[in-house]
PDB file of N, CA and C in Angstrom:
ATOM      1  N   UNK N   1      -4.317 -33.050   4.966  1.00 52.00           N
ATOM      2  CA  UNK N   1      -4.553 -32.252   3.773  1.00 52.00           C
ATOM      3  C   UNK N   1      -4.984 -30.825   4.137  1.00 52.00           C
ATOM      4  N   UNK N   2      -6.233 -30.630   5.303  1.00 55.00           N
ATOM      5  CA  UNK N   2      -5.940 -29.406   5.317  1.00 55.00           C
ATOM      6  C   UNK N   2      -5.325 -28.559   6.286  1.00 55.00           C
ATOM      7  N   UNK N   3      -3.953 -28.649   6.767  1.00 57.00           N
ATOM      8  CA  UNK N   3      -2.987 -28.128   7.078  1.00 57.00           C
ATOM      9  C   UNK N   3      -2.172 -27.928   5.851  1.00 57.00           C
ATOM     10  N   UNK N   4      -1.874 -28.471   4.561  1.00 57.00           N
ATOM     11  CA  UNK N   4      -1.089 -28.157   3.551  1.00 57.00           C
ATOM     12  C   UNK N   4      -2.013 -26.721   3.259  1.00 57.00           C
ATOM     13  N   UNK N   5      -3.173 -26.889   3.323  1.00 53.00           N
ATOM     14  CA  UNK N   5      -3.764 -25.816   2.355  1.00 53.00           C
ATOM     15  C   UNK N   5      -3.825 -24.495   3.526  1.00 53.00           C
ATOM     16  N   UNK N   6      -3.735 -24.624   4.439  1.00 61.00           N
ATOM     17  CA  UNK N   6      -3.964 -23.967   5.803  1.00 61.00           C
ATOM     18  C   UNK N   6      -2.445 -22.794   5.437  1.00 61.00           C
ATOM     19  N   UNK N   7      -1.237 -24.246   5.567  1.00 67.00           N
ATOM     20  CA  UNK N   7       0.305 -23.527   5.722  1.00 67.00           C
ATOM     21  C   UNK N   7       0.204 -23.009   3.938  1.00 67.00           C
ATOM     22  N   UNK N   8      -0.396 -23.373   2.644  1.00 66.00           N
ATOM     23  CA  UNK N   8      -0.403 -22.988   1.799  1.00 66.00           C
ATOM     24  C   UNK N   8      -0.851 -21.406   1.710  1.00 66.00           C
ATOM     25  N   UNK N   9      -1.973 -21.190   2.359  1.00 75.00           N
ATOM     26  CA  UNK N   9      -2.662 -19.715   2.327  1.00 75.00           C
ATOM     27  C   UNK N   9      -1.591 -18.360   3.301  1.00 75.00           C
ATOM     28  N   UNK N  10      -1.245 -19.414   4.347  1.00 81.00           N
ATOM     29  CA  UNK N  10      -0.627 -18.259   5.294  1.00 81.00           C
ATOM     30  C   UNK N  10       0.945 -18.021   4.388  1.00 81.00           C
ATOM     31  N   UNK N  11       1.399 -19.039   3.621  1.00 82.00           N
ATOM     32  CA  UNK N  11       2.788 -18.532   3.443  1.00 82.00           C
ATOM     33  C   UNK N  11       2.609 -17.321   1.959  1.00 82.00           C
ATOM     34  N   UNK N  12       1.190 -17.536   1.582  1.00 84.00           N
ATOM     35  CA  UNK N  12       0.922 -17.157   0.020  1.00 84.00           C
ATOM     36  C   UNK N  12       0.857 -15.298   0.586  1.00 84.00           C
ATOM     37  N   UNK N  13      -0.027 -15.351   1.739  1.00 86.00           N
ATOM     38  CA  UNK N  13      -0.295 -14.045   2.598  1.00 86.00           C
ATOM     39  C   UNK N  13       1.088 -13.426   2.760  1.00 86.00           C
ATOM     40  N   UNK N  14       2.295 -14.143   3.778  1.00 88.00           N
ATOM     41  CA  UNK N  14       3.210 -13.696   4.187  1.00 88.00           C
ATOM     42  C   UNK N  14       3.736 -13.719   2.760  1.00 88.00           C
ATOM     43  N   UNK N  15       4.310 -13.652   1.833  1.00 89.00           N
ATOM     44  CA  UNK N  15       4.955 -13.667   0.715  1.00 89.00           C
ATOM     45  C   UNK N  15       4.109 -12.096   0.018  1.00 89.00           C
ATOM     46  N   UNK N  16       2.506 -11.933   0.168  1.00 88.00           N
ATOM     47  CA  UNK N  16       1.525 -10.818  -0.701  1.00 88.00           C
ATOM     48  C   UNK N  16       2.604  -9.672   0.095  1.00 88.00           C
ATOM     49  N   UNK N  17       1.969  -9.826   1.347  1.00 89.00           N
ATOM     50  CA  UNK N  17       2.874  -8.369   2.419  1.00 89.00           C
ATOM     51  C   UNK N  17       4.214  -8.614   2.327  1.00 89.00           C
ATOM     52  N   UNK N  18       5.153  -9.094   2.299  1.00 92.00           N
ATOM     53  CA  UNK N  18       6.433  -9.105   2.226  1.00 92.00           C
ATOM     54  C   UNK N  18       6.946  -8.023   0.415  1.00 92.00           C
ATOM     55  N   UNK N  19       5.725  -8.645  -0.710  1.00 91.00           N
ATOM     56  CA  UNK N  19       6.162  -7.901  -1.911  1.00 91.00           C
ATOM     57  C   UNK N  19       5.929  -6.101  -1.215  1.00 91.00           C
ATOM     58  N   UNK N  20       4.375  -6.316  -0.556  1.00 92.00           N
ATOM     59  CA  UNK N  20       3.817  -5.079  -0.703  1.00 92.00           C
ATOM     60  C   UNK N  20       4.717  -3.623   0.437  1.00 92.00           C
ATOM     61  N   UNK N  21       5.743  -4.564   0.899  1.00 93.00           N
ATOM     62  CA  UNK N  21       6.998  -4.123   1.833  1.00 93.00           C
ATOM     63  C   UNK N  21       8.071  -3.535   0.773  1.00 93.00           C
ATOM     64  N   UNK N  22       8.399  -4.481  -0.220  1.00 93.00           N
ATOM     65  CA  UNK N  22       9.561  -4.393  -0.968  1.00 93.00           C
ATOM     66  C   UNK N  22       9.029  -3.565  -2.195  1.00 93.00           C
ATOM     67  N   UNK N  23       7.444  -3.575  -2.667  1.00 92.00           N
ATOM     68  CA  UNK N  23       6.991  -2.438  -3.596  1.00 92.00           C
ATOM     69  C   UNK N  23       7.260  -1.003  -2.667  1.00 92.00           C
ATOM     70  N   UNK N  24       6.900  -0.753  -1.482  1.00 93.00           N
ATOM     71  CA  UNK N  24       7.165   0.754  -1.156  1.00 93.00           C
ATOM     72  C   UNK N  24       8.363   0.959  -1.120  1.00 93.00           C
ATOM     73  N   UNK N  25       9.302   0.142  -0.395  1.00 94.00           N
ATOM     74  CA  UNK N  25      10.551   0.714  -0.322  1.00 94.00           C
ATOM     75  C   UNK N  25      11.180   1.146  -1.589  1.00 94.00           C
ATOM     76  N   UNK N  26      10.824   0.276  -2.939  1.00 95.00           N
ATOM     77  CA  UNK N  26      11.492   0.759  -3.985  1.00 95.00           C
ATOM     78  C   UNK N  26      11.035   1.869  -4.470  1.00 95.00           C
ATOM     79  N   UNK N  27      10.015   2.578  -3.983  1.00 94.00           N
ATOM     80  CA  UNK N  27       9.112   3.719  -4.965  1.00 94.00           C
ATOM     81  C   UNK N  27       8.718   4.754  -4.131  1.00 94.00           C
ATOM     82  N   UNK N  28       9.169   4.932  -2.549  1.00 94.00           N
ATOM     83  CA  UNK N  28       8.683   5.565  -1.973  1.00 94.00           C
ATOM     84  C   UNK N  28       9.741   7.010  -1.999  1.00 94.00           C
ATOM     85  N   UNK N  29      10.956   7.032  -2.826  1.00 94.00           N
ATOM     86  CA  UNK N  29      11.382   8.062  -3.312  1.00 94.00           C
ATOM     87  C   UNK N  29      10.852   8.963  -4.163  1.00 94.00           C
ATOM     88  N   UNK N  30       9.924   7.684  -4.927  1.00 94.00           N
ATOM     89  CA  UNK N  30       9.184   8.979  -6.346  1.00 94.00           C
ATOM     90  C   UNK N  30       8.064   9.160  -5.525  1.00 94.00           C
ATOM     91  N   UNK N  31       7.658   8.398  -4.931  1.00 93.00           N
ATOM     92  CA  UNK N  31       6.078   8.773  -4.050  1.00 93.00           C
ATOM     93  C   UNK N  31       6.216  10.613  -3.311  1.00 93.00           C
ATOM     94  N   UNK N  32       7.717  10.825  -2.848  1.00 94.00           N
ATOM     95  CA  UNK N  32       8.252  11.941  -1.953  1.00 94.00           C
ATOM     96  C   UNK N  32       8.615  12.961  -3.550  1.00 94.00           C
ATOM     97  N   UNK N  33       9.147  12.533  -4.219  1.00 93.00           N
ATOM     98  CA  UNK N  33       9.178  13.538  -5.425  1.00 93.00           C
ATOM     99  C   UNK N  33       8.294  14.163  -6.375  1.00 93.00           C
ATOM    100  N   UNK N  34       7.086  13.015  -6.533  1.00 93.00           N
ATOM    101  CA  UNK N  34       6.051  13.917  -7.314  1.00 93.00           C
ATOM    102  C   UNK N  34       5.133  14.743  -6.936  1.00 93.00           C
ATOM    103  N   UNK N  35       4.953  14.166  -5.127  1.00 91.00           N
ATOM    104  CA  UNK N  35       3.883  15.232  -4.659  1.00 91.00           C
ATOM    105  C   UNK N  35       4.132  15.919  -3.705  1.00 91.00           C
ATOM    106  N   UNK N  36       6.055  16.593  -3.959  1.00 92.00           N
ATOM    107  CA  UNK N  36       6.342  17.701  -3.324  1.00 92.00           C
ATOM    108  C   UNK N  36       5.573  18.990  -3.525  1.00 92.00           C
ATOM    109  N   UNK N  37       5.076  19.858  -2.510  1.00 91.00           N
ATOM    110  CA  UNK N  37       4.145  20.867  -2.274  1.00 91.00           C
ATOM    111  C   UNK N  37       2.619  20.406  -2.625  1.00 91.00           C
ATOM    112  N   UNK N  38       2.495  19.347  -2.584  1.00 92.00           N
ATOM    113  CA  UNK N  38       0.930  18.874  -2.336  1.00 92.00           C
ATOM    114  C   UNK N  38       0.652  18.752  -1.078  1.00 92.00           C
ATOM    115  N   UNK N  39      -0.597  19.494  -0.068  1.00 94.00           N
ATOM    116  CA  UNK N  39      -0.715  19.094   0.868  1.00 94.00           C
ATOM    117  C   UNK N  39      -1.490  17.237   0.839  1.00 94.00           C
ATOM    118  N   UNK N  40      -2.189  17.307   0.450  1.00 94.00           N
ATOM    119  CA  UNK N  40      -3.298  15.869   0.097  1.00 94.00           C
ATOM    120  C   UNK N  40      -3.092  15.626  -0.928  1.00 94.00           C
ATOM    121  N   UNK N  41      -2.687  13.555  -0.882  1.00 95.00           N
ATOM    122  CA  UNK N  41      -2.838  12.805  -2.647  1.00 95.00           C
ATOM    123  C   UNK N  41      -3.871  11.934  -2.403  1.00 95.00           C
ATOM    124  N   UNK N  42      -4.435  12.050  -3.875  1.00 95.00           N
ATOM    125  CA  UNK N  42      -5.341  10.911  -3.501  1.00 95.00           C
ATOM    126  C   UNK N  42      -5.230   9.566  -3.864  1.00 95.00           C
ATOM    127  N   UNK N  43      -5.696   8.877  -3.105  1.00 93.00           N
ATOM    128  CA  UNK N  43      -5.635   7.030  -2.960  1.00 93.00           C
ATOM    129  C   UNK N  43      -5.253   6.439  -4.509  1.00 93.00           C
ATOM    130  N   UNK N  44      -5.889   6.624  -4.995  1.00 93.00           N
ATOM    131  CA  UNK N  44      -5.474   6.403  -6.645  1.00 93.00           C
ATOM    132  C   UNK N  44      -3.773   6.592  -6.702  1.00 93.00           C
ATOM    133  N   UNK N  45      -3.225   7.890  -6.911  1.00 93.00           N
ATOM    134  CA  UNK N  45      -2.419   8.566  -7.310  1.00 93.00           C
ATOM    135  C   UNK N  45      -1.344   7.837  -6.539  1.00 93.00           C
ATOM    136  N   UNK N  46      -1.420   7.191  -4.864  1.00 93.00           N
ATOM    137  CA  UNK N  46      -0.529   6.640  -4.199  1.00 93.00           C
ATOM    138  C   UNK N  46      -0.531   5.158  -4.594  1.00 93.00           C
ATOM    139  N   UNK N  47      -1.478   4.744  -4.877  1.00 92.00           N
ATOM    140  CA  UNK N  47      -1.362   3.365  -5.355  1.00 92.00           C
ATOM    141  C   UNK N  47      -0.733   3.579  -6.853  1.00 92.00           C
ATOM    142  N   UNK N  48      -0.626   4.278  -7.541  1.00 93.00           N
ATOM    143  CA  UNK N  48       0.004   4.264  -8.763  1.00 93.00           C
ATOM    144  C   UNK N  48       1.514   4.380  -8.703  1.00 93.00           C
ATOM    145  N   UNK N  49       1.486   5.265  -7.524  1.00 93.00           N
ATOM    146  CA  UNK N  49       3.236   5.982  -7.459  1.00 93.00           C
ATOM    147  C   UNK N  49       3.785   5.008  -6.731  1.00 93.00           C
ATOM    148  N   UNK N  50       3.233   4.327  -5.698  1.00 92.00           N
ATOM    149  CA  UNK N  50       4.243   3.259  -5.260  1.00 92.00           C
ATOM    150  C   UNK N  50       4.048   1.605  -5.977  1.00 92.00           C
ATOM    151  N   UNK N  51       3.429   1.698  -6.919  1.00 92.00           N
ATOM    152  CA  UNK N  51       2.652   0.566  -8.043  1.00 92.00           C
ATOM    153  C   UNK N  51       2.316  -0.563  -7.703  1.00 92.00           C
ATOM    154  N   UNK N  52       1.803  -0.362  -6.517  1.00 90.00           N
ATOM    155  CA  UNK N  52       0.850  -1.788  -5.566  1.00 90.00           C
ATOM    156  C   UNK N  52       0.123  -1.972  -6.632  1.00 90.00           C
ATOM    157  N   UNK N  53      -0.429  -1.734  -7.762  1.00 88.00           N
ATOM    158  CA  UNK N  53      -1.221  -2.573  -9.052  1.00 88.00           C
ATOM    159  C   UNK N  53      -0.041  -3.421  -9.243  1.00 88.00           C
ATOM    160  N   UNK N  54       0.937  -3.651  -9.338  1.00 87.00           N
ATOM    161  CA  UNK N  54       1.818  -4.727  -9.626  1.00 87.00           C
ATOM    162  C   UNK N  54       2.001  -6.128  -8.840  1.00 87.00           C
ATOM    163  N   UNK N  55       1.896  -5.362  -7.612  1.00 87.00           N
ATOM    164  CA  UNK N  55       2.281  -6.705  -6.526  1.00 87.00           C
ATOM    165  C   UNK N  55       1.579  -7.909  -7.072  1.00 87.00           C
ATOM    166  N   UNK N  56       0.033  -7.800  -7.180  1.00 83.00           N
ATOM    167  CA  UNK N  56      -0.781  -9.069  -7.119  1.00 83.00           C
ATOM    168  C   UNK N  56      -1.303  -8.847  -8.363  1.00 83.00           C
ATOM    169  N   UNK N  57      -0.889  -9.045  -9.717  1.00 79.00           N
ATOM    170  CA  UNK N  57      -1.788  -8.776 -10.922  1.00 79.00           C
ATOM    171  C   UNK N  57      -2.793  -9.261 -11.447  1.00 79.00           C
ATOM    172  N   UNK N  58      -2.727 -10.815 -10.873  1.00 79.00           N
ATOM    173  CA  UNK N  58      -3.800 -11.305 -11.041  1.00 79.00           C
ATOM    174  C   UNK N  58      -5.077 -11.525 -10.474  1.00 79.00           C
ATOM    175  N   UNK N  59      -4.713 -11.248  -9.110  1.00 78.00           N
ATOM    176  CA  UNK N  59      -6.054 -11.084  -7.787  1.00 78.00           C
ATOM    177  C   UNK N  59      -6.592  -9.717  -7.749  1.00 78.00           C
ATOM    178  N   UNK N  60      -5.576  -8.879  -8.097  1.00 78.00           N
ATOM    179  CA  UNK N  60      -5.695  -6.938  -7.234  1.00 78.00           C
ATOM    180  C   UNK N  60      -5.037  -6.683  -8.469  1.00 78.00           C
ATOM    181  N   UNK N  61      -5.770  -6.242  -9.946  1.00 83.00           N
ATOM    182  CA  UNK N  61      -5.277  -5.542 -10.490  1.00 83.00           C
ATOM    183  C   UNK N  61      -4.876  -4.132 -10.531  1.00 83.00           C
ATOM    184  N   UNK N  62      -6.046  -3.399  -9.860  1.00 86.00           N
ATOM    185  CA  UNK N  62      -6.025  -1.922  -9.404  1.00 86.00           C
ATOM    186  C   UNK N  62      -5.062  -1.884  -7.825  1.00 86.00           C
ATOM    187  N   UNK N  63      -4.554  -2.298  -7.070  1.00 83.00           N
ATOM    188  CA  UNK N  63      -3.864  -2.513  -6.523  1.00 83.00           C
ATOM    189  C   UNK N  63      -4.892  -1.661  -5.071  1.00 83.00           C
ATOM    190  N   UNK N  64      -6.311  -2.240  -5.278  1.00 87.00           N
ATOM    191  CA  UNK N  64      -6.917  -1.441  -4.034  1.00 87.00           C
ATOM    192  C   UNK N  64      -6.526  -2.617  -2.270  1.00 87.00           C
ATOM    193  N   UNK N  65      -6.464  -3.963  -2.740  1.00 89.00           N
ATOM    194  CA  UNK N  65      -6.200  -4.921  -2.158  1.00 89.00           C
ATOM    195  C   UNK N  65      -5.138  -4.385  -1.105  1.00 89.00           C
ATOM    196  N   UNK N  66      -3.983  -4.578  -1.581  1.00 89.00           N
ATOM    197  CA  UNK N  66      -2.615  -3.662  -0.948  1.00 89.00           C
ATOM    198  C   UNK N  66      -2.430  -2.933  -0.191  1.00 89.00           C
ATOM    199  N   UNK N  67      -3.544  -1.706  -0.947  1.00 91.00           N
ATOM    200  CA  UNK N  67      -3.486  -0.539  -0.192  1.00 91.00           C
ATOM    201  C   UNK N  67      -4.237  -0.731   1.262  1.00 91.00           C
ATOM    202  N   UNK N  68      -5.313  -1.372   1.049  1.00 91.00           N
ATOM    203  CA  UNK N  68      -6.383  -1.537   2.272  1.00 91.00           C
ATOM    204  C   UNK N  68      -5.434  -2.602   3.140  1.00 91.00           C
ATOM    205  N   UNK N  69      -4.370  -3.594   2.674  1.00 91.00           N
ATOM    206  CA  UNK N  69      -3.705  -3.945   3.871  1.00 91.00           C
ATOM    207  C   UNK N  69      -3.423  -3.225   4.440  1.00 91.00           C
ATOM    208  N   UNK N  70      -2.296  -2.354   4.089  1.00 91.00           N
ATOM    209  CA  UNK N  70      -1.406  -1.540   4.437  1.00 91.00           C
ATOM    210  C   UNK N  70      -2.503  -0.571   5.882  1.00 91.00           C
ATOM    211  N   UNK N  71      -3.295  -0.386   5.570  1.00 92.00           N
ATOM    212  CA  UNK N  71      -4.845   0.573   6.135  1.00 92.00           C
ATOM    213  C   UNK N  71      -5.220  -0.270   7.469  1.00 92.00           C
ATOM    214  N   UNK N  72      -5.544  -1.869   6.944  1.00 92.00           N
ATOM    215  CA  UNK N  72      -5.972  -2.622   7.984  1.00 92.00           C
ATOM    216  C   UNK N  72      -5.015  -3.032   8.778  1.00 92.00           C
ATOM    217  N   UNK N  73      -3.695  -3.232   8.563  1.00 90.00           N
ATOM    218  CA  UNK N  73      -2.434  -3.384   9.310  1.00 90.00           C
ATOM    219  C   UNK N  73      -1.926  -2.724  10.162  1.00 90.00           C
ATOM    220  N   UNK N  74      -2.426  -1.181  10.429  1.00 91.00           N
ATOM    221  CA  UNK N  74      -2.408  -0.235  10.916  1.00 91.00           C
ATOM    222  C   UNK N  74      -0.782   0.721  10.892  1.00 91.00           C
ATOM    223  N   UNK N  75      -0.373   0.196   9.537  1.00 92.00           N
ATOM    224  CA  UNK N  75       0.722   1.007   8.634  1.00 92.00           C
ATOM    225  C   UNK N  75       0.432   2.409   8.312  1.00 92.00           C
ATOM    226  N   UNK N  76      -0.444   2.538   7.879  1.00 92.00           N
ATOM    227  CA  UNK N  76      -1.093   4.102   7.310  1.00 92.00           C
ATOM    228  C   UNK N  76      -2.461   4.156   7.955  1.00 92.00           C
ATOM    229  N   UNK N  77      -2.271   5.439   7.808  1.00 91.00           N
ATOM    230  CA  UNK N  77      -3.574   6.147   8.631  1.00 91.00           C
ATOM    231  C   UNK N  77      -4.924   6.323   7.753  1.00 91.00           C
ATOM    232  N   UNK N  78      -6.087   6.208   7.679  1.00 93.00           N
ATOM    233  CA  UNK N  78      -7.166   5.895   6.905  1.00 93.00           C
ATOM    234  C   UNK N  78      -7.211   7.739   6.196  1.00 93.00           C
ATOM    235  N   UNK N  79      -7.549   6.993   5.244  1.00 92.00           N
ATOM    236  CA  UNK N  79      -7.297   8.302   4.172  1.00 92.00           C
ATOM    237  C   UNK N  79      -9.179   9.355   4.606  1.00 92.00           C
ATOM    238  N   UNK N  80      -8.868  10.461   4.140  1.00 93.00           N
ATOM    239  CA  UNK N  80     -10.479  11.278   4.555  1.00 93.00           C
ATOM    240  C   UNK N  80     -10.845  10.976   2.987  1.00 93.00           C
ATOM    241  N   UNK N  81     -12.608  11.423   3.254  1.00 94.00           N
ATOM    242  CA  UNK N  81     -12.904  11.486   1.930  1.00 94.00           C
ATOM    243  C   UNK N  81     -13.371  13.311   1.666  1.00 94.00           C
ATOM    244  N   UNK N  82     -13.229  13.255   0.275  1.00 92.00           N
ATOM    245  CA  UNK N  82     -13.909  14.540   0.399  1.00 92.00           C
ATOM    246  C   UNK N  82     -14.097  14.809  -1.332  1.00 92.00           C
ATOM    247  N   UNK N  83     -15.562  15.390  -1.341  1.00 92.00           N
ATOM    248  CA  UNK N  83     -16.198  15.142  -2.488  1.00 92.00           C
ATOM    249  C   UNK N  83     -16.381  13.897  -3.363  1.00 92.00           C
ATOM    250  N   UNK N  84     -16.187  12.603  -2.489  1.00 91.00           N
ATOM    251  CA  UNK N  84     -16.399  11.473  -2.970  1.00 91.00           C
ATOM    252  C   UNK N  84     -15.566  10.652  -3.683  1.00 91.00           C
ATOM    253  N   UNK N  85     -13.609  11.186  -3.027  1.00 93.00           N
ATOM    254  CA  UNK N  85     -12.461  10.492  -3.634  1.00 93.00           C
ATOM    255  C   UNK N  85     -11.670  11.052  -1.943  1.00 93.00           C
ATOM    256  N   UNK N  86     -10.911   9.631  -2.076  1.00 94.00           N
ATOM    257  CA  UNK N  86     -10.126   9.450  -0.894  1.00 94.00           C
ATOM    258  C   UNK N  86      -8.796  10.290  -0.614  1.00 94.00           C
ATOM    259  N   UNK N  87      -8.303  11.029  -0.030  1.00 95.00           N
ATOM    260  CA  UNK N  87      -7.069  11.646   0.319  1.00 95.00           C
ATOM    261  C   UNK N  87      -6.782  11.223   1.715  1.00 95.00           C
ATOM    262  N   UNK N  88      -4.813  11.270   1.618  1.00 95.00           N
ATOM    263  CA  UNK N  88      -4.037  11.100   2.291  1.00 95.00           C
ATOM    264  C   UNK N  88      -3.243  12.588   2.877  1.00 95.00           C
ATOM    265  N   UNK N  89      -3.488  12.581   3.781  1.00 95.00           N
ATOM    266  CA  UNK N  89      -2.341  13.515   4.229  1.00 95.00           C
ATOM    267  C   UNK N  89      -0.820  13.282   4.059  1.00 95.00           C
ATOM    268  N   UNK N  90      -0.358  14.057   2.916  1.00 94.00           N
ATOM    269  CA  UNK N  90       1.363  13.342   2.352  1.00 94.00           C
ATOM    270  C   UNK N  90       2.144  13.294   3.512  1.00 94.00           C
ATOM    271  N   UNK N  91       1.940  14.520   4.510  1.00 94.00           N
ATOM    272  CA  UNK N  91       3.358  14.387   5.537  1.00 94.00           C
ATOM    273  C   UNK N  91       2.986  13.656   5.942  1.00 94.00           C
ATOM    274  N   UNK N  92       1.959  12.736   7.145  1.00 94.00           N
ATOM    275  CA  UNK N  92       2.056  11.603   7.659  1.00 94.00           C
ATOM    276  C   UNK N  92       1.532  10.456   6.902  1.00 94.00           C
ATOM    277  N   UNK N  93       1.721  10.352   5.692  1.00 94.00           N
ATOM    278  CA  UNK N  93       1.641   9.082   4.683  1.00 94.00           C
ATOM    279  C   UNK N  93       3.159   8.693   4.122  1.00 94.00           C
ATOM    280  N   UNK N  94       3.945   9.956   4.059  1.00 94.00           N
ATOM    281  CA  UNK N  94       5.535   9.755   4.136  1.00 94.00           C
ATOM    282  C   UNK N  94       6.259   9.113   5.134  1.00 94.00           C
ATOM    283  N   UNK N  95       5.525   9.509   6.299  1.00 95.00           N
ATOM    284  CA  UNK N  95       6.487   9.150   8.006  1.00 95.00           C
ATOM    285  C   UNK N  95       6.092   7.901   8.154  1.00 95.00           C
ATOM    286  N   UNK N  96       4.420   7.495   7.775  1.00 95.00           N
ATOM    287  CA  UNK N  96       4.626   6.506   8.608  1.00 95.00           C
ATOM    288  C   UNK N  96       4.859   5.138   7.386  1.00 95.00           C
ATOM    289  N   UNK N  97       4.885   5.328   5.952  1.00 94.00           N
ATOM    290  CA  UNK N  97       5.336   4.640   5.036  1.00 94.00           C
ATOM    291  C   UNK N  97       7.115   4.642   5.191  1.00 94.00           C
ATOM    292  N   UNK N  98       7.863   5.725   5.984  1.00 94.00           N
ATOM    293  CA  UNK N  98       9.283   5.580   6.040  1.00 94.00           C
ATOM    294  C   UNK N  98       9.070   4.685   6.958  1.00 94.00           C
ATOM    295  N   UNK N  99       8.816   4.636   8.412  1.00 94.00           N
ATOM    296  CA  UNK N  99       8.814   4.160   9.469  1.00 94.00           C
ATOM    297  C   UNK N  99       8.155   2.551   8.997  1.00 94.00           C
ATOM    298  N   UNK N 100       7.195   2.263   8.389  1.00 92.00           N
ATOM    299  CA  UNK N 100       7.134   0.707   7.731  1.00 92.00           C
ATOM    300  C   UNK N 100       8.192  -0.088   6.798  1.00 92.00           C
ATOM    301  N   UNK N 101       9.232   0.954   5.970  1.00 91.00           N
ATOM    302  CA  UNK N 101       9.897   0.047   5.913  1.00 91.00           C
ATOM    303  C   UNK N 101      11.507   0.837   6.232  1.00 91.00           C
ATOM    304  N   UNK N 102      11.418   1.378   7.450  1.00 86.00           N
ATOM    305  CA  UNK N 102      12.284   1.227   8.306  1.00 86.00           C
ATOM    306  C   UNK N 102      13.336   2.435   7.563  1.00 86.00           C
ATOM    307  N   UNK N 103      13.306   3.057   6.766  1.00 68.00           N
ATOM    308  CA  UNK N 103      14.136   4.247   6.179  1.00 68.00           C
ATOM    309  C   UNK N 103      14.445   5.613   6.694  1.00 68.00           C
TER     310      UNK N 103
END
């Protein structure tokens, strides 16, 4: 029994990151279109544009879950803070979000 629940959690995991693969690739065009000539977006604004609030709606409604994979996975580079809200540097939040799903 608990190997069902064991292989239950890991395939539930591999299935969370597999969406949170197939959410950027579909959105990481508008992610590159809305914050052309922005140097820095902030964490909010990228979780909205590539709509990691969707992946998991019922666990990660704000889609902070996602994002912090993506962070702890060592996909994206840890955002700075400044004045007490998180920013991304867009050019290497573009490269290395192309380079994750391979575009």
């Amino acid at each position: 029994m608990k190997r069902q629940v064991k292989n239950r959690k890991t395939n539930e995991k591999r299935q969370f990151v597999k969406d949170i693969k197939n959410a950027v690739k579909w959105n990481l065009p508008r992610l590159e279109h809305d914050t052309t000539g922005v140097e820095n977006v902030p964490r909010e604004m990228v979780v909205k544009l590539l709509r990691l609030d969707k992946v998991a709606t019922k666990t990660d409604p704000d889609g902070k879950h996602a994002m912090q994979t993506l962070i702890s996975l060592g996909y994206v580079l840890r955002p700075r803070r400044y004045l007490g809200r998180e920013y991304f540097r867009r050019d290497d939040l573009v490269q290395s979000l192309k380079a994750y799903v391979g575009a």
